[in-house]
Amino acid sequence: MMLKWLDKIGDWNPQLLRELKGRLKPVNILIALAISLVTQLGTYIYQISDLPGKTYAMSGMYCNLADGYQKNLTFLNQSLEQVNSKINSYSGSLNSDLLAKIPDLKLEQKSLKQQIDNLNNILYQSSCPTEQINMQMWWQDHWKYIFMTLSVMFIFTLLVAGTYLLINNLGQEERRGTLNFLRLSPQSEASILTGKMLGVPILVYLTVLAALPLHLLAGIAAQIPFTSILAFYIVLAASCVFFYSNALLFGLISRWFSGFQPWLGSGLVLLFLFVTLQTLFHSVDFRNLLVWLSLLNPASMLGYLTPRYQEPHIQEIQFFYLPLGKSLVGLVALHLFNYGVGIYWAWKGMKRRFRNPDGAIINKVQSYLMVASYQLIFWGFTLQYSDNYCPDYRGSQSIPCYYDLNYQIVENWGLIAFFNIMLLLSLLVILSPHRQTIQDWARYRHEKVANFKGFWRKFALKDWLVDEKSPALLAMLINLAIATTPLVVWIVLAPMLNTHHNNAINWVNEIGRLKAILAVAFFISLMMIYATLAQLMLMMKTSKRSMWAVGTIVAAIFLPPLFLGILNIKPAAYPVAWLFSTFPWAGLEYAATSTVFKAFIAELTVLILLNIKLAKQMKLAGESATKALLAKR
């Protein structure tokens, strides 16, 4: 029976069979099951260690008498405050009738204090009668704690341990040379990588599966609907596919880290889970772009399953104003969409990098779609409806809060800019070809251009837009246009959207819409300068050209503002100096529009000169060996 089962697996996915045979040893299975059972037993014992007994305090939350005593204590404290207030008031009075009431009030004060002391003794020094302990509520809450504890354990075990095992396995295959045999095998990339994803962490899966019965029992006993528990399992499975796909991609593109790969990859996942877990448990605002990262942690579903409040904050989540967080189906769909985008691009990169270890992770056309897809995510989580703008009080009149689109975008545009810069810089690294690739492209480019027809032949744009071997400058310009178009549209429409005439877009009014658009143009020109500098560095003959490219870009970004800061050159006093730095936006507010335009023209001039230099280098690199010999170069 077992052999027949293994034969079916081998027919479906030979790589999965290979991984299972190497790991499903009796000793390994017993160790995995033992770890799972010990963990479950420890979790259960820890939770029932404070089982209420004869010594359970009267003030405990599960004592039925505690609420009545607490209400009496609150009433007596309020009465004592009133008596104390009367005594203080009457003591300063000259009225003899009021002064005569003081002795009676003091007797009442003494009686109240005695009653309060008696109640405190009962609450905090007496035990709750066993029959008055609400054991049903105690068990329900502690089954919920067991469910939560196991859920968090599942998340960290599957994602951290699974990521480590996958990256470590790829590294071992690379060092042993067996990964090249897999590349030459007739199996498809999807088959091999799916086999690894299912087979390498099989012992982790077994450890978690052994704990599923207790987890499911705890959830049902805690009165969590079965559909909600099933939804958590679906999101957890999707998160495994997301993190494992990116782990495999990381293992394929980070060979230079050698044995440090798995520690770095799993460490980053562990850090991400810790940070997002803290955000989920302590944040009360889910109407911003950061929720995109929080939803990548499957623990976000626990806020819906076991809410700390009557209406969990995760229900506030919207996507392009769609209240998806209000329903379980919508919330699961949003998680799956969020994971799906990352999984799709990870698999695109894995398939390309698996067959060609030195090739680009994605091509230029895919980069356009990637930038567009992430703009959809960024702006989808930005556009959420809430009463986000609260005007200042006007005298004694209180003005209610209301929704303001401009204010919502202003609150999130810094995050949009940051994530876009990280995305575009990553694409700059991915798409920029090295010297040999450029040399081959430039040498045989005339043959490709000769095959183009009509418009494409006249301008040879297709070669720059699609060809992976061509420089990435035009591709980066298109990606920049895709990323900045929504922002430019908003800048143009912001005054018309300001229907309440508030100060949400004062910064646009202060610098002017023209300057705001020029700020976007500055960003595009700077990114194009960085792209050209990186390409020039990658054209160097040294083997360390990648390090030169990274070092040059880092220096170009950080050194100018660093020197200006050291020299105490402030934007308000010397805006022109900042306009010519890598952070020109600091000087926009203080410089005249004509000055800003001249600085922009100067940046364009620098960009043109750098591209002329790059064109000369490409032409030189593309010359044939015979022509180079005749020219005595």
XYZ file of C-alpha atoms in Angstrom, residues 41-616:
576
model
C 1.059 18.934 26.507
C 3.126 21.857 27.779
C 0.648 24.370 26.363
C -2.306 22.561 27.922
C -0.646 22.153 31.331
C 0.418 25.799 31.373
C -3.121 26.979 30.665
C -4.805 24.761 33.285
C -2.144 25.500 35.917
C -4.285 28.355 37.230
C -7.491 26.303 37.360
C -9.754 27.952 39.958
C -9.983 26.046 43.249
C -10.830 26.604 46.887
C -8.291 29.440 47.143
C -9.590 31.359 44.119
C -9.892 35.045 45.082
C -13.281 36.653 45.451
C -12.082 39.480 43.172
C -11.276 37.072 40.330
C -13.000 37.699 37.021
C -14.618 34.244 37.085
C -16.222 34.659 40.531
C -19.937 35.384 40.135
C -19.999 37.364 43.396
C -17.187 39.702 42.391
C -19.363 41.955 40.247
C -21.869 42.613 43.022
C -19.180 43.340 45.585
C -17.388 45.648 43.126
C -20.584 47.608 42.528
C -21.171 47.949 46.296
C -17.583 49.056 46.768
C -17.930 51.663 44.026
C -21.157 52.958 45.594
C -19.583 53.197 49.068
C -16.528 55.038 47.700
C -18.786 57.545 45.959
C -20.790 58.007 49.172
C -17.601 58.532 51.159
C -16.451 61.188 48.692
C -19.761 63.018 49.118
C -19.504 62.880 52.930
C -15.920 64.112 52.844
C -16.964 66.951 50.557
C -19.746 67.965 52.948
C -17.429 67.880 55.960
C -14.889 70.085 54.211
C -17.634 72.467 53.080
C -19.357 72.733 56.488
C -16.116 73.155 58.410
C -15.492 76.525 56.789
C -19.046 77.742 57.298
C -20.240 80.241 59.983
C -23.721 78.736 60.012
C -24.296 77.000 63.381
C -26.850 74.573 61.890
C -24.291 73.314 59.379
C -21.586 73.072 62.027
C -23.933 70.958 64.142
C -24.187 68.367 61.343
C -20.447 67.714 61.297
C -20.387 65.133 64.185
C -23.097 63.059 62.464
C -21.229 63.280 59.187
C -18.032 62.069 60.840
C -19.878 59.093 62.303
C -21.227 58.329 58.847
C -17.703 58.737 57.449
C -16.356 56.236 59.976
C -19.130 53.769 59.171
C -18.493 54.037 55.437
C -14.756 53.490 55.878
C -15.446 50.420 57.976
C -17.804 49.023 55.340
C -15.227 49.702 52.630
C -12.526 47.908 54.626
C -14.838 44.956 55.149
C -15.599 44.764 51.428
C -11.885 45.005 50.535
C -11.171 42.158 52.950
C -13.910 40.080 51.388
C -12.773 40.836 47.834
C -9.018 40.521 48.185
C -8.484 38.284 51.201
C -11.416 35.869 51.005
C -11.875 32.945 48.653
C -14.748 32.622 46.244
C -17.162 29.771 47.034
C -16.579 26.904 44.609
C -20.204 26.866 43.451
C -19.938 30.574 42.577
C -16.982 30.113 40.174
C -18.069 30.377 36.538
C -16.162 27.344 35.245
C -17.914 27.447 31.874
C -16.506 30.896 31.151
C -13.092 29.881 32.509
C -12.842 26.881 30.206
C -14.106 28.880 27.227
C -11.489 31.592 27.764
C -8.657 29.132 28.341
C -9.577 27.073 25.315
C -9.336 30.370 23.427
C -5.878 30.972 24.924
C -4.813 27.490 23.849
C -6.151 28.165 20.351
C -4.295 31.492 20.160
C -1.053 30.008 21.499
C -1.081 27.115 19.050
C -1.998 29.464 16.178
C 1.006 31.693 16.837
C 3.206 28.587 17.201
C 1.945 27.295 13.848
C 2.760 30.608 12.179
C 6.309 30.885 13.504
C 7.087 27.180 13.062
C 5.827 26.950 9.500
C 7.172 30.255 8.216
C 10.514 30.543 10.036
C 11.535 26.875 10.137
C 10.172 26.192 6.647
C 12.011 29.198 5.194
C 15.268 28.079 6.811
C 14.957 24.512 5.503
C 14.162 25.572 1.932
C 17.008 28.085 1.652
C 19.422 25.670 3.338
C 18.390 22.875 0.966
C 19.025 25.028 -2.113
C 22.416 26.040 -0.713
C 23.383 22.408 -0.115
C 22.265 21.419 -3.606
C 24.326 24.284 -5.035
C 27.464 23.329 -3.078
C 27.135 19.632 -3.992
C 26.527 20.473 -7.646
C 23.246 18.535 -7.775
C 21.242 21.685 -8.526
C 22.762 21.782 -12.022
C 21.574 18.194 -12.607
C 18.064 19.290 -11.648
C 18.312 22.160 -14.151
C 19.205 19.676 -16.890
C 16.395 17.269 -15.994
C 13.290 17.071 -18.219
C 11.081 18.180 -15.322
C 9.609 21.654 -15.539
C 10.728 24.412 -13.198
C 7.275 24.446 -11.599
C 7.437 20.710 -10.925
C 10.893 20.824 -9.332
C 10.209 23.889 -7.186
C 6.758 22.625 -6.146
C 8.358 19.336 -5.128
C 10.854 21.176 -2.967
C 8.182 23.394 -1.438
C 6.076 20.375 -0.479
C 8.848 17.955 0.399
C 11.675 19.862 2.109
C 9.578 21.115 5.088
C 7.649 17.804 5.365
C 8.711 17.261 8.989
C 7.531 20.771 9.846
C 4.198 19.962 8.211
C 4.018 16.725 10.205
C 4.712 18.552 13.483
C 1.891 21.012 12.810
C -0.545 18.363 11.513
C -0.095 16.375 14.716
C -1.252 19.421 16.690
C -4.249 20.205 14.462
C -6.762 18.029 16.406
C -6.062 19.895 19.672
C -6.095 23.216 17.830
C -9.450 22.462 16.220
C -10.876 21.162 19.501
C -9.706 24.316 21.312
C -11.298 26.548 18.680
C -14.660 24.770 18.811
C -14.614 24.693 22.638
C -13.896 28.435 22.609
C -17.072 28.844 20.510
C -15.163 30.051 17.450
C -17.227 29.203 14.336
C -15.793 26.334 12.295
C -15.931 28.475 9.128
C -13.704 31.053 10.835
C -11.196 28.365 11.844
C -11.229 27.036 8.272
C -10.628 30.580 6.995
C -7.559 30.820 9.253
C -6.212 27.553 7.821
C -6.711 28.851 4.260
C -4.864 32.099 5.012
C -2.096 30.183 6.836
C -1.645 27.870 3.822
C -1.519 30.879 1.471
C 1.085 32.547 3.697
C 3.229 29.395 3.520
C 3.113 29.481 -0.287
C 4.007 33.200 -0.234
C 6.944 32.946 2.167
C 8.239 29.669 0.718
C 8.121 31.054 -2.826
C 10.117 34.089 -1.791
C 12.481 31.874 0.235
C 13.243 29.797 -2.865
C 13.736 32.968 -4.900
C 16.055 34.349 -2.212
C 18.035 31.105 -2.251
C 18.442 31.307 -6.033
C 19.632 34.933 -6.125
C 21.850 35.096 -3.010
C 24.487 32.461 -3.706
C 27.303 34.768 -2.561
C 26.100 34.514 1.075
C 27.039 30.819 1.071
C 26.240 29.133 4.419
C 24.820 32.343 5.882
C 21.873 32.265 3.449
C 19.364 30.281 5.542
C 20.118 32.224 8.721
C 19.685 35.551 6.953
C 16.475 34.532 5.176
C 14.780 32.961 8.193
C 16.015 35.820 10.411
C 14.356 38.375 8.149
C 11.103 36.397 8.242
C 11.310 36.158 12.046
C 11.911 39.910 12.341
C 9.036 40.666 9.977
C 6.644 38.437 11.928
C 7.626 39.985 15.261
C 7.240 43.570 14.022
C 3.916 42.992 12.276
C 2.614 40.965 15.235
C 3.327 43.886 17.566
C 1.630 46.236 15.106
C -1.445 44.008 14.880
C -1.813 43.698 18.656
C -1.206 47.346 19.536
C -2.385 49.362 16.533
C -5.974 50.541 16.368
C -5.733 52.158 12.928
C -6.011 49.850 9.936
C -6.938 52.590 7.459
C -3.472 53.236 6.061
C -0.971 51.721 3.665
C 0.941 49.865 6.395
C -1.955 47.419 6.649
C -0.606 45.948 3.390
C 2.395 44.601 5.319
C 0.319 43.629 8.359
C -1.938 41.449 6.206
C 1.109 39.475 5.049
C 1.237 38.085 8.592
C -1.462 35.387 8.926
C -1.832 36.369 12.601
C -3.966 39.241 11.311
C -6.819 36.724 11.030
C -6.657 36.052 14.784
C -7.917 39.578 15.442
C -11.103 38.605 13.625
C -11.448 35.123 15.177
C -10.740 36.111 18.782
C -11.331 39.881 19.027
C -10.331 41.786 22.144
C -13.146 44.262 21.491
C -16.784 43.861 20.502
C -15.958 45.066 16.989
C -12.396 44.104 15.997
C -10.374 46.878 14.368
C -9.496 44.602 11.464
C -13.125 44.916 10.352
C -12.344 48.529 9.444
C -10.100 47.461 6.539
C -11.196 48.676 3.122
C -9.724 48.362 -0.367
C -10.649 51.151 -2.762
C -13.469 51.943 -0.305
C -14.805 48.366 -0.462
C -15.478 47.293 3.174
C -13.907 43.846 2.746
C -13.069 43.577 6.450
C -16.755 43.531 7.388
C -17.222 39.934 6.217
C -15.137 36.798 6.654
C -15.258 36.019 2.923
C -14.089 39.535 2.020
C -11.263 39.422 4.550
C -10.024 36.043 3.295
C -10.290 37.273 -0.314
C -8.197 40.350 0.543
C -5.538 38.165 2.179
C -5.450 35.834 -0.819
C -5.178 38.760 -3.232
C -2.367 40.282 -1.178
C -0.471 36.983 -1.087
C -1.344 36.204 -4.695
C 0.423 39.254 -6.114
C 3.625 38.391 -4.239
C 3.388 34.692 -5.134
C 2.868 35.476 -8.823
C 5.969 37.643 -9.108
C 8.068 35.303 -6.956
C 7.260 32.404 -9.288
C 8.040 34.492 -12.356
C 11.465 35.206 -10.871
C 12.035 31.608 -9.713
C 11.298 30.092 -13.106
C 13.654 32.476 -14.893
C 16.445 32.269 -12.328
C 16.267 28.478 -11.968
C 17.122 27.807 -15.614
C 19.504 30.761 -15.941
C 21.338 31.444 -12.624
C 22.942 34.599 -14.031
C 19.878 35.988 -15.783
C 17.571 38.773 -14.681
C 14.823 37.871 -12.221
C 12.155 39.471 -14.420
C 12.208 41.038 -17.875
C 11.277 44.580 -18.803
C 7.672 43.901 -19.783
C 7.126 42.072 -16.512
C 8.612 45.024 -14.621
C 5.958 47.341 -16.099
C 3.215 44.996 -14.924
C 4.849 44.588 -11.508
C 5.002 48.343 -10.890
C 1.395 48.715 -12.046
C 0.206 45.870 -9.793
C 1.877 47.365 -6.739
C 0.420 50.785 -7.500
C -2.952 49.050 -7.369
C -2.087 47.706 -3.905
C -0.600 50.956 -2.594
C -3.510 53.119 -3.668
C -6.100 50.478 -2.825
C -5.073 50.441 0.834
C -4.665 54.233 0.834
C -8.211 54.958 -0.334
C -10.190 53.969 2.756
C -13.179 55.865 4.100
C -13.207 57.176 7.686
C -13.900 60.381 9.586
C -10.218 61.221 9.340
C -10.242 65.034 9.420
C -11.223 66.816 12.626
C -11.300 70.647 12.324
C -10.169 72.872 15.170
C -12.799 74.165 17.601
C -14.294 77.482 16.656
C -14.960 79.140 19.956
C -17.368 76.993 21.939
C -18.768 75.299 18.825
C -17.611 71.745 18.194
C -17.331 70.750 14.515
C -17.757 67.011 13.826
C -15.036 65.069 12.057
C -15.553 64.136 8.414
C -13.835 62.286 5.584
C -11.382 64.243 3.465
C -9.739 62.549 0.475
C -6.850 64.993 0.287
C -6.032 64.497 3.967
C -6.121 60.698 3.527
C -3.641 60.864 0.624
C -1.376 63.354 2.433
C -1.245 61.016 5.446
C -0.129 58.112 3.218
C 1.887 59.720 0.440
C 5.156 59.405 2.399
C 4.657 55.645 2.639
C 3.683 55.451 -1.032
C 6.863 57.329 -1.978
C 9.056 55.146 0.261
C 7.711 51.834 -1.059
C 7.911 53.072 -4.652
C 11.533 54.176 -4.213
C 12.438 50.748 -2.783
C 10.609 49.034 -5.652
C 12.215 51.187 -8.348
C 15.727 50.850 -6.917
C 15.244 47.081 -6.804
C 14.150 47.089 -10.445
C 17.172 49.230 -11.308
C 19.420 46.510 -9.883
C 17.472 43.713 -11.573
C 17.101 45.200 -15.069
C 20.532 46.817 -15.596
C 22.671 44.474 -17.731
C 26.435 44.038 -17.253
C 29.271 44.835 -19.652
C 29.353 41.573 -21.623
C 25.573 41.618 -22.133
C 25.653 45.234 -23.335
C 28.591 44.437 -25.575
C 26.721 41.558 -27.250
C 23.604 43.668 -27.642
C 25.446 46.662 -29.094
C 27.494 44.469 -31.467
C 24.531 42.708 -33.037
C 21.940 45.428 -32.609
C 22.115 46.500 -36.235
C 20.964 43.040 -37.306
C 17.891 43.275 -35.057
C 17.062 46.803 -36.192
C 17.253 45.651 -39.813
C 14.447 43.183 -39.099
C 12.129 45.828 -37.592
C 9.452 47.335 -39.797
C 7.679 50.656 -39.954
C 7.569 52.670 -36.753
C 9.664 50.147 -34.807
C 12.423 50.237 -37.413
C 12.498 54.017 -37.549
C 12.953 54.520 -33.846
C 14.083 51.031 -32.719
C 12.001 51.504 -29.599
C 11.070 47.853 -29.319
C 14.724 46.962 -28.806
C 14.904 49.320 -25.817
C 11.478 48.483 -24.431
C 11.576 44.692 -24.608
C 15.090 43.364 -25.188
C 16.615 42.154 -21.902
C 20.150 42.822 -23.111
C 19.563 46.495 -23.859
C 20.184 49.182 -21.208
C 17.360 49.642 -18.732
C 17.051 53.428 -19.098
C 13.854 53.571 -21.147
C 12.331 50.764 -19.077
C 13.097 52.695 -15.881
C 11.529 55.822 -17.384
C 8.321 53.903 -18.126
C 8.282 52.398 -14.630
C 8.779 55.869 -13.150
C 5.894 57.182 -15.248
C 3.634 54.350 -14.044
C 4.580 54.973 -10.396
C 4.228 58.760 -10.458
C 1.149 59.189 -12.682
C -1.388 58.705 -9.836
C 0.483 61.257 -7.703
C 0.577 63.825 -10.514
C -3.133 63.328 -11.190
C -3.880 63.910 -7.512
C -1.727 67.084 -7.399
C -3.682 68.481 -10.356
C -7.082 67.544 -8.899
C -6.339 68.316 -5.216
C -7.818 71.872 -5.212
C -11.039 70.598 -6.803
C -11.236 67.787 -4.247
C -10.943 70.287 -1.381
C -14.709 70.680 -1.086
C -14.576 71.540 2.633
C -11.990 74.302 2.073
C -9.770 73.073 4.896
C -5.986 73.198 5.285
C -5.320 69.550 4.309
C -3.449 70.634 1.168
C -1.849 73.797 2.498
C 1.564 72.528 1.452
C 0.381 72.378 -2.188
C -1.053 75.870 -1.933
C 2.112 77.223 -0.312
C 4.548 75.959 -2.937
C 2.068 75.949 -5.852
C 0.914 73.116 -8.058
C 3.582 73.875 -10.659
C 6.329 73.445 -8.085
C 4.666 70.282 -6.797
C 4.675 68.816 -10.309
C 8.286 69.951 -10.746
C 9.089 68.055 -7.533
C 7.841 64.874 -9.234
C 9.901 65.777 -12.309
C 12.967 66.221 -10.076
C 12.384 62.745 -8.677
C 12.137 61.227 -12.160
C 15.273 63.003 -13.398
C 17.241 61.972 -10.297
C 16.199 58.342 -10.671
C 17.212 58.466 -14.346
C 20.587 59.921 -13.368
C 21.061 57.080 -10.876
C 20.071 54.549 -13.558
C 22.572 56.032 -16.007
C 25.346 56.123 -13.382
C 24.652 52.499 -12.481
C 24.794 51.492 -16.152
C 28.086 53.370 -16.622
C 29.571 51.567 -13.631
C 28.359 48.216 -14.964
C 30.199 48.950 -18.223
C 33.540 48.915 -16.381
C 36.008 46.137 -17.150
C 36.652 45.317 -13.501
C 35.015 42.234 -11.986
C 33.835 44.382 -9.073
C 31.574 46.483 -11.293
C 28.482 45.627 -9.239
C 30.082 46.962 -6.082
C 31.149 50.098 -7.958
C 27.575 50.614 -9.181
C 26.057 50.201 -5.709
C 28.721 52.402 -4.104
C 28.271 55.135 -6.696
C 24.491 55.246 -6.266
C 24.734 55.267 -2.461
C 27.309 58.060 -2.584
C 25.228 60.064 -5.083
C 22.152 59.795 -2.863
C 23.615 60.474 0.569
C 26.834 62.489 0.220
C 25.399 65.814 -1.121
C 22.809 66.310 1.677
C 25.370 65.046 4.206
C 27.889 67.719 3.178
C 25.174 70.395 3.168
C 24.168 69.347 6.660
C 27.742 69.352 7.937
C 28.299 72.826 6.484
C 25.032 73.970 8.119
C 23.597 75.056 4.778
C 19.863 75.160 5.481
C 17.167 75.062 2.766
C 15.503 78.252 4.016
C 18.725 80.260 3.696
C 20.286 78.606 0.632
C 17.503 76.927 -1.361
C 19.549 76.866 -4.583
C 22.195 74.633 -2.996
C 19.527 72.128 -2.031
C 17.913 72.264 -5.478
C 21.157 70.895 -6.898
C 21.434 68.166 -4.254
C 19.820 64.735 -4.238
C 17.031 66.106 -2.026
C 15.885 69.136 -4.055
C 12.399 69.006 -2.500
C 13.799 70.631 0.649
C 14.500 73.852 -1.264
C 11.316 73.997 -3.350
C 9.319 75.982 -0.806
C 11.954 78.702 -0.493
C 13.058 79.086 -4.136
C 11.351 81.067 -6.882
C 9.592 79.113 -9.612
C 12.058 80.363 -12.239
C 14.978 79.189 -10.088
C 13.389 75.776 -9.626
C 12.848 75.486 -13.378
C 16.485 76.420 -14.078
C 17.673 73.796 -11.578
C 15.507 71.218 -13.314
C 16.960 72.172 -16.709
C 20.437 71.786 -15.189
C 19.571 68.291 -13.974
C 18.273 67.380 -17.419
C 21.544 68.649 -18.899
C 23.515 66.399 -16.550
C 21.290 63.476 -17.518
C 21.813 64.148 -21.237
C 25.588 64.397 -20.841
C 25.698 61.137 -18.894
C 23.648 59.417 -21.599
C 25.966 60.760 -24.295
C 28.869 59.275 -22.351
C 27.004 55.970 -22.032
C 26.189 55.944 -25.766
C 29.872 56.407 -26.618
